mmCIF file of C-alpha atoms in Angstrom:
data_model
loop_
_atom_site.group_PDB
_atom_site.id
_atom_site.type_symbol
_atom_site.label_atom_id
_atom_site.label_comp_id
_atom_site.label_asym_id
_atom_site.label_seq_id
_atom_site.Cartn_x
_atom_site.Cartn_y
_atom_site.Cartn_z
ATOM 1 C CA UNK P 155 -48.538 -59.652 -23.886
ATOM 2 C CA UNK P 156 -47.834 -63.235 -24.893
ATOM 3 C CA UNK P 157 -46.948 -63.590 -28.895
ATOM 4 C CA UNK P 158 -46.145 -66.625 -31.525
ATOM 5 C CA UNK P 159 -44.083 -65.527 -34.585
ATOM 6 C CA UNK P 160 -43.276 -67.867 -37.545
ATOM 7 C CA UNK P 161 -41.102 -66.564 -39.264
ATOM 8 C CA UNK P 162 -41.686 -68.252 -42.253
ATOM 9 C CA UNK P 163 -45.176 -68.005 -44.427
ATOM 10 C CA UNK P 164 -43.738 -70.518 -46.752
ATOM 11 C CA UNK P 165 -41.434 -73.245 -46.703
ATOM 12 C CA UNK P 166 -41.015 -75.381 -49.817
ATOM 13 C CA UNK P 167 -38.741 -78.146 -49.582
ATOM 14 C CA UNK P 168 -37.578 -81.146 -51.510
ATOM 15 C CA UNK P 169 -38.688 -85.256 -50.908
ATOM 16 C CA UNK P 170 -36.221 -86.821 -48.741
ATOM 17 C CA UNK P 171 -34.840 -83.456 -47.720
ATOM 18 C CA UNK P 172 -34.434 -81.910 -43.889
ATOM 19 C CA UNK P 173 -36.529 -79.915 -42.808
ATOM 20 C CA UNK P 174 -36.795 -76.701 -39.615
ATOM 21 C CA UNK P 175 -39.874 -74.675 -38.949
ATOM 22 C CA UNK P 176 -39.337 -72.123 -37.190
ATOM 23 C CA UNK P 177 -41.335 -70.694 -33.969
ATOM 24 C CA UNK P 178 -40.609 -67.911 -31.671
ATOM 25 C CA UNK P 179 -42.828 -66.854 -28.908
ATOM 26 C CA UNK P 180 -42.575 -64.080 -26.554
ATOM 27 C CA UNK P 181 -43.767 -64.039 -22.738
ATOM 28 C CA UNK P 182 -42.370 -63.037 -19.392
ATOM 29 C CA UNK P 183 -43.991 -66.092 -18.119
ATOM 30 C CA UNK P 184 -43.784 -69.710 -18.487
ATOM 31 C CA UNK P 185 -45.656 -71.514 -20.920
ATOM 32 C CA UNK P 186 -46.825 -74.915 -22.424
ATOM 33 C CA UNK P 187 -46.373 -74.988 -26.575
ATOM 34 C CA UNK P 188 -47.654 -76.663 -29.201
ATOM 35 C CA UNK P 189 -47.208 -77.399 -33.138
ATOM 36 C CA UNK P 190 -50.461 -78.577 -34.877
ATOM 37 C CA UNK P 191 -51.021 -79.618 -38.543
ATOM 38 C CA UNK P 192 -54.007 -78.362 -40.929
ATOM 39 C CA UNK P 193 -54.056 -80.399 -44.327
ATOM 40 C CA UNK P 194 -56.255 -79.050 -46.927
ATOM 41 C CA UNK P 195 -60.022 -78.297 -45.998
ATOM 42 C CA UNK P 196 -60.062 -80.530 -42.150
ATOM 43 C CA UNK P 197 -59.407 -79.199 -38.902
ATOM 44 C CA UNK P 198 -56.083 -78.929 -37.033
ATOM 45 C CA UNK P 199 -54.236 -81.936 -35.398
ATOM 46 C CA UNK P 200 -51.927 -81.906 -32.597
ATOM 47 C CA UNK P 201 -48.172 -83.407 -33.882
ATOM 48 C CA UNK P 202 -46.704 -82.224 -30.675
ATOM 49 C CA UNK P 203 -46.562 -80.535 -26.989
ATOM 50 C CA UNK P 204 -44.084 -79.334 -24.552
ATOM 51 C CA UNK P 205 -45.088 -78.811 -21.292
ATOM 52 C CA UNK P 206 -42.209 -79.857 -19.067
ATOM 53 C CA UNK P 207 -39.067 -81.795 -18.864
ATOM 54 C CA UNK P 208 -37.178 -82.664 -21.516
ATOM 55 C CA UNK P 209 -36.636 -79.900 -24.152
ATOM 56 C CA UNK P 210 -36.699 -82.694 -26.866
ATOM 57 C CA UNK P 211 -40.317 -83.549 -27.778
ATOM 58 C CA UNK P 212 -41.161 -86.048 -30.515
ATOM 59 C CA UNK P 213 -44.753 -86.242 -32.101
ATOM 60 C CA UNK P 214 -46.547 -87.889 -34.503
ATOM 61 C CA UNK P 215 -45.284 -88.607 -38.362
ATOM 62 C CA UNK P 216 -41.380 -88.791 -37.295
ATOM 63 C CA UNK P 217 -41.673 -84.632 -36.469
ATOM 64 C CA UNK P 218 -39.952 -83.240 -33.115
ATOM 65 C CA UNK P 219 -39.082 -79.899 -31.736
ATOM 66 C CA UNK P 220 -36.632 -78.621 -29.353
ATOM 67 C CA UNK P 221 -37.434 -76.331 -26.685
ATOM 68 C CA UNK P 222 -34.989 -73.435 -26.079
ATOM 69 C CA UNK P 223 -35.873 -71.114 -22.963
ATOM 70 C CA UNK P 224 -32.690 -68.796 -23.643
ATOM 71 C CA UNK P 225 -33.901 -68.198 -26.943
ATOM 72 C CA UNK P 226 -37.542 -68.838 -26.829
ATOM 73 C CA UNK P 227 -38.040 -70.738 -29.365
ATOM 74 C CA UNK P 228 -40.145 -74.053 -30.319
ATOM 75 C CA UNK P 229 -38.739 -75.135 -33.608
ATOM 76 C CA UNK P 230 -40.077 -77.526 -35.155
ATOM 77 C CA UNK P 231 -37.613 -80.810 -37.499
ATOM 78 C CA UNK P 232 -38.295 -83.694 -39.624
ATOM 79 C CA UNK P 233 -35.062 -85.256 -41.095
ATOM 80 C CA UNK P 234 -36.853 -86.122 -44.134
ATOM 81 C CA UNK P 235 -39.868 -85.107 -45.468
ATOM 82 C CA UNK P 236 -42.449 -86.929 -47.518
ATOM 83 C CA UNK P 237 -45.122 -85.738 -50.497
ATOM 84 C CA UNK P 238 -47.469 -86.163 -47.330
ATOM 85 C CA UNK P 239 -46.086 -83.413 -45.598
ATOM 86 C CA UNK P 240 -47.499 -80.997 -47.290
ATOM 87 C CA UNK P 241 -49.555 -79.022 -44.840
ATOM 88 C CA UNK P 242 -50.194 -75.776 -42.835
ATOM 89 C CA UNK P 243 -48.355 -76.018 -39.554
ATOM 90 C CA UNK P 244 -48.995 -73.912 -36.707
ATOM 91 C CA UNK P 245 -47.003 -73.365 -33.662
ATOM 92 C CA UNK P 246 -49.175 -71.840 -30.062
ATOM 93 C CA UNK P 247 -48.756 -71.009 -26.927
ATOM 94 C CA UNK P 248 -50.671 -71.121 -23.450
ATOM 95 C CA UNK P 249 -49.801 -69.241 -20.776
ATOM 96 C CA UNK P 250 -48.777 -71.737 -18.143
ATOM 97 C CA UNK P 251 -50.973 -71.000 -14.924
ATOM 98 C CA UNK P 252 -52.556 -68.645 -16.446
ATOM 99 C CA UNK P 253 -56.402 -67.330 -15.777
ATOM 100 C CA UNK P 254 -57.577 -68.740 -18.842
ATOM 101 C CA UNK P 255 -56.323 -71.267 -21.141
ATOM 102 C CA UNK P 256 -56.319 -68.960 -24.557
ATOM 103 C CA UNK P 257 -53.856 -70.792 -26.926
ATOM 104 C CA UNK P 258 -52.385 -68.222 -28.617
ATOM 105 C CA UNK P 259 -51.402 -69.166 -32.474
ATOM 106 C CA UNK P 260 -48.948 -67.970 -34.939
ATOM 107 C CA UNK P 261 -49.858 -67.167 -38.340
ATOM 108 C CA UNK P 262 -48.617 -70.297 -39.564
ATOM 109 C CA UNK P 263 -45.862 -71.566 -41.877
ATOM 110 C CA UNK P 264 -46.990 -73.657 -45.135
ATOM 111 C CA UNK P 265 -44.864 -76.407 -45.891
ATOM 112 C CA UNK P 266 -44.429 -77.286 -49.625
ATOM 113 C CA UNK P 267 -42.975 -80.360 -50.581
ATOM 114 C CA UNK P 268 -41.923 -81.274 -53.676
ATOM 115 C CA UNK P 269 -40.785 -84.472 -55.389
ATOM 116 C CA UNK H 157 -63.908 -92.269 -29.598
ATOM 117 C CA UNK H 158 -64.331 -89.075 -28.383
ATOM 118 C CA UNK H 159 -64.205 -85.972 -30.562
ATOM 119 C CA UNK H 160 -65.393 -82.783 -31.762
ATOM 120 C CA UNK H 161 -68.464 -82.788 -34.534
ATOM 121 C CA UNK H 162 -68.969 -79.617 -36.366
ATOM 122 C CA UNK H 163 -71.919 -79.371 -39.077
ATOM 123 C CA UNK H 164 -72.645 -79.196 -41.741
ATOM 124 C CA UNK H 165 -68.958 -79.234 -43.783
ATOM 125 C CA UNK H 166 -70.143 -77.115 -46.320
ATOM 126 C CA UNK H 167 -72.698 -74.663 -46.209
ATOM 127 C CA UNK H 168 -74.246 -71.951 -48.310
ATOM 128 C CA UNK H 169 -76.182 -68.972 -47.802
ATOM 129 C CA UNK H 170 -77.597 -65.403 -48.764
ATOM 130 C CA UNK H 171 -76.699 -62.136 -47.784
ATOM 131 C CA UNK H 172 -78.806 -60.906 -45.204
ATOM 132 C CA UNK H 173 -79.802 -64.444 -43.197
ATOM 133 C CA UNK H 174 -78.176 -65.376 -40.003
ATOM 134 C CA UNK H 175 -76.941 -69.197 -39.800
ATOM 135 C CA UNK H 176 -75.854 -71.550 -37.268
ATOM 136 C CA UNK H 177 -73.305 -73.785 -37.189
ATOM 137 C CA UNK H 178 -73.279 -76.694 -35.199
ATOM 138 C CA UNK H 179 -70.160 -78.225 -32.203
ATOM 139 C CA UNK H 180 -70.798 -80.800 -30.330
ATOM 140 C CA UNK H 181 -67.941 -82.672 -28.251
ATOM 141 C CA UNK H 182 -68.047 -86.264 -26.080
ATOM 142 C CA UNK H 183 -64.657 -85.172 -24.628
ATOM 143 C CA UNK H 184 -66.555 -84.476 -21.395
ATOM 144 C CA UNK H 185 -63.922 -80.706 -22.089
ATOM 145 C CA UNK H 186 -64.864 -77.713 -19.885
ATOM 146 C CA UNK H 187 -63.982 -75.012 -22.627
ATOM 147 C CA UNK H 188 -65.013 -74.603 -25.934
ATOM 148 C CA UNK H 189 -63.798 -72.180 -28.792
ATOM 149 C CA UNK H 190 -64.726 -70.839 -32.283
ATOM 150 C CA UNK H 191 -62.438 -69.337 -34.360
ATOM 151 C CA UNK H 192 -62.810 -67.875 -37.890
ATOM 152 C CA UNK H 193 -59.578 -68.866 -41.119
ATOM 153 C CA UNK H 194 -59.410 -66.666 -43.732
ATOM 154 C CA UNK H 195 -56.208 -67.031 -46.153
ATOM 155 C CA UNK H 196 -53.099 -66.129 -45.186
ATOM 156 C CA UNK H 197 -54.405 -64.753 -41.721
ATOM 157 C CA UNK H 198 -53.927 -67.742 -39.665
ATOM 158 C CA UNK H 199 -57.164 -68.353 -36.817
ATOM 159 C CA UNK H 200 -58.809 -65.601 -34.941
ATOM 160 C CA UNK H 201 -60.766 -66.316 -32.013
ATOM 161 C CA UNK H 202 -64.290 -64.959 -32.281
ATOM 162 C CA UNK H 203 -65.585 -66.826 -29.018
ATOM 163 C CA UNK H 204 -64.777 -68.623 -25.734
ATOM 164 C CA UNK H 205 -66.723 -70.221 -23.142
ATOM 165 C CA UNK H 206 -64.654 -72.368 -20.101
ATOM 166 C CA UNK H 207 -68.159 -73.462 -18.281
ATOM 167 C CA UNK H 208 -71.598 -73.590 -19.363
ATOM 168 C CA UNK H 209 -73.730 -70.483 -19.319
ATOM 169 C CA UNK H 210 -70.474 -68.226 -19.529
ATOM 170 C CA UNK H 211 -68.622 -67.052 -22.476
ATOM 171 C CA UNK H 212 -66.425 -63.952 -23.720
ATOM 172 C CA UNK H 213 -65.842 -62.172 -26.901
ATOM 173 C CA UNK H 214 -62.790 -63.535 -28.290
ATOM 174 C CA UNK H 215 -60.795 -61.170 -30.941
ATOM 175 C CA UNK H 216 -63.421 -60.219 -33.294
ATOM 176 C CA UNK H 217 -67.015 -60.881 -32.383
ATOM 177 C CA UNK H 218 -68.702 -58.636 -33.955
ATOM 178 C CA UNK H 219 -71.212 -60.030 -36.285
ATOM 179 C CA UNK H 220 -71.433 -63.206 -34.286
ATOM 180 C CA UNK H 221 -73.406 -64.710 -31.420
ATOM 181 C CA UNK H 222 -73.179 -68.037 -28.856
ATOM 182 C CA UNK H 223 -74.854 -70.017 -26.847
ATOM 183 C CA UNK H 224 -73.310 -72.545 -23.973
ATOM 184 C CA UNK H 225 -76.344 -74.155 -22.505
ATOM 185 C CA UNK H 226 -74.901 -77.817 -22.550
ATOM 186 C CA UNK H 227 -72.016 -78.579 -21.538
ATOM 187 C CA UNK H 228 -71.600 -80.807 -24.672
ATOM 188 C CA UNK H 229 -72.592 -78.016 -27.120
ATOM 189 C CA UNK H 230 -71.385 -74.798 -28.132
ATOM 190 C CA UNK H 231 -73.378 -73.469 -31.638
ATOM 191 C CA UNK H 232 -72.312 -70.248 -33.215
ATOM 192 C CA UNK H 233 -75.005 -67.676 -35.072
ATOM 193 C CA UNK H 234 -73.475 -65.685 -38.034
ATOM 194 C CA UNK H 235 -75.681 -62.479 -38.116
ATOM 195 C CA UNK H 236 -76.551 -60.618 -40.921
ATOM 196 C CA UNK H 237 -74.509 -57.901 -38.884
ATOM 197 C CA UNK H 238 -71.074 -60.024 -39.788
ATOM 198 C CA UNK H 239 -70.080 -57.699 -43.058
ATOM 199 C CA UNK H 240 -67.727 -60.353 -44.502
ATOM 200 C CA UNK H 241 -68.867 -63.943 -43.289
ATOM 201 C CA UNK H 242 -68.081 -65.908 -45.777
ATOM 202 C CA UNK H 243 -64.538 -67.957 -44.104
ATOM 203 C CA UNK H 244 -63.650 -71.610 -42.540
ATOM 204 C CA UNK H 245 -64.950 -71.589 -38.993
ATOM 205 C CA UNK H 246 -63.240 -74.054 -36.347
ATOM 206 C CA UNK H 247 -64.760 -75.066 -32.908
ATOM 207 C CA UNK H 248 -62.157 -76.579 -30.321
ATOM 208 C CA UNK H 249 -62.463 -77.820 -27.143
ATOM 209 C CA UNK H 250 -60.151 -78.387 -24.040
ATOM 210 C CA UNK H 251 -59.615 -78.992 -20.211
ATOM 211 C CA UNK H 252 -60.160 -76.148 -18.139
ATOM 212 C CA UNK H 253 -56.520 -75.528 -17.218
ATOM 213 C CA UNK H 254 -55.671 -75.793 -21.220
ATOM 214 C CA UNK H 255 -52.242 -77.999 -20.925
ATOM 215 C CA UNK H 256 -53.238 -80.848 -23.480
ATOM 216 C CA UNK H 257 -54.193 -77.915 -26.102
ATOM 217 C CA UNK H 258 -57.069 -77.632 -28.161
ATOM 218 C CA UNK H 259 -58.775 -80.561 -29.606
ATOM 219 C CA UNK H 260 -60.233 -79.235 -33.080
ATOM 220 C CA UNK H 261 -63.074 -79.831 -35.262
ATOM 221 C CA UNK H 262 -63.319 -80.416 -38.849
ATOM 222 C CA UNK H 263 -64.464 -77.230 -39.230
ATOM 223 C CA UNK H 264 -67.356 -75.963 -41.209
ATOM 224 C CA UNK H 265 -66.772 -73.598 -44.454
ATOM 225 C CA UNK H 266 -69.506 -70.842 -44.779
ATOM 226 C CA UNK H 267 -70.237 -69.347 -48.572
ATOM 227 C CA UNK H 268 -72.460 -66.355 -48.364
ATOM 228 C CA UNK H 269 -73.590 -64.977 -52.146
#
């Protein structure tokens, strides 16, 4: 059975500073991932999607994430973070091909920056 | 622009009474989802429905109920059988085939004193 595992429930992190979240998903099948943002109170936004190609994906607010097969991961980078930032983000996975299109989510990483 | 509407944002009720909350999409999306956010538990899918008059229990439906008679609209019933109902509850949407994602609501957040 497909599964999403962040393996961080909190991240804080300094203004300016670098910053990984980290995603690992496990399936013996290919599939499309995602990383989506929840601030405070609103629904969750799509910052990014991988579903073929290039391993390197950029998104929205200067965030990417590399795709590594070998390792199966989907981690997500900003080289520096804003106050802004701060946010629940989410990594998920849909089984590519699949017989339905369940997007299977991890339990989510909160990122706290601080100035 | 196209989106997802869920209503109302906020919404209160009493023990005991069922309540519906509203999703409506202009996406012109196949498949539609609810999912319940509790703290610290990330989302859990309660129900799914990829074409209209069809849907499946998700994760944990019990307690809830759905309708899909419109393709545009996908409302969700919290019983007075749900023991714990009060939560944020997201409705999504997305192609059939699911490889654009989820586009997501602003999601509704039920009180029940």
């Amino acid at each position: 059975a497909q599964s999403v595992t962040q393996l961080d429930s909190q991240v804080p992190v300094f203004e300016e500073a670098p910053v990984e979240l980290r995603c690992n998903y496990s399936s013996s099948v290919s599939v499309y991932l995602f990383w989506y943002v929840q601030y405070p109170n609103q629904g969750l936004q799509l910052l990014l999607k991988y579903l073929s190609g290039s391993t390197l994906v950029k998104g929205i607010n200067g965030f990417e994430a590399e795709f590594n097969k070998s390792q199966t991961s989907f981690h997500l980078r900003k080289p520096s973070v804003h106050i802004s930032d701060t946010a629940e983000y989410f990594c998920a996975v849909i089984l590519y091909g699949g017989a339905t299109n369940k997007l299977i989510f991890g339990t989510g990483t909160l990122l706290a920056v601080q100035p | 622009d196209g989106g997802i509407t869920q209503s109302p944002k906020y919404l209160f009720r009493k023990e005991g009474q069922n309540v519906t909350l509203s999703c409506e999409q202009n996406l012109n999306h196949d498949a539609m989802y609810w999912y319940r956010q509790d703290p610290g538990q990330g989302l859990r899918l309660i129900y799914y429905s990829q074409i209209v008059n069809d849907f499946q229990k998700g994760d944990i439906a019990e307690g809830y109920s759905v309708s899909r008679e419109k393709k545009e609209s996908f409302p969700l019933t919290v019983t007075s059988a749900q023991k714990n109902p009060t939560a944020f509850y997201l409705c999504a949407s997305s192609i059939r085939t699911g490889g654009n994602g989820y586009t997501f609501g602003s999601g509704t957040r039920l009180t029940v004193v």
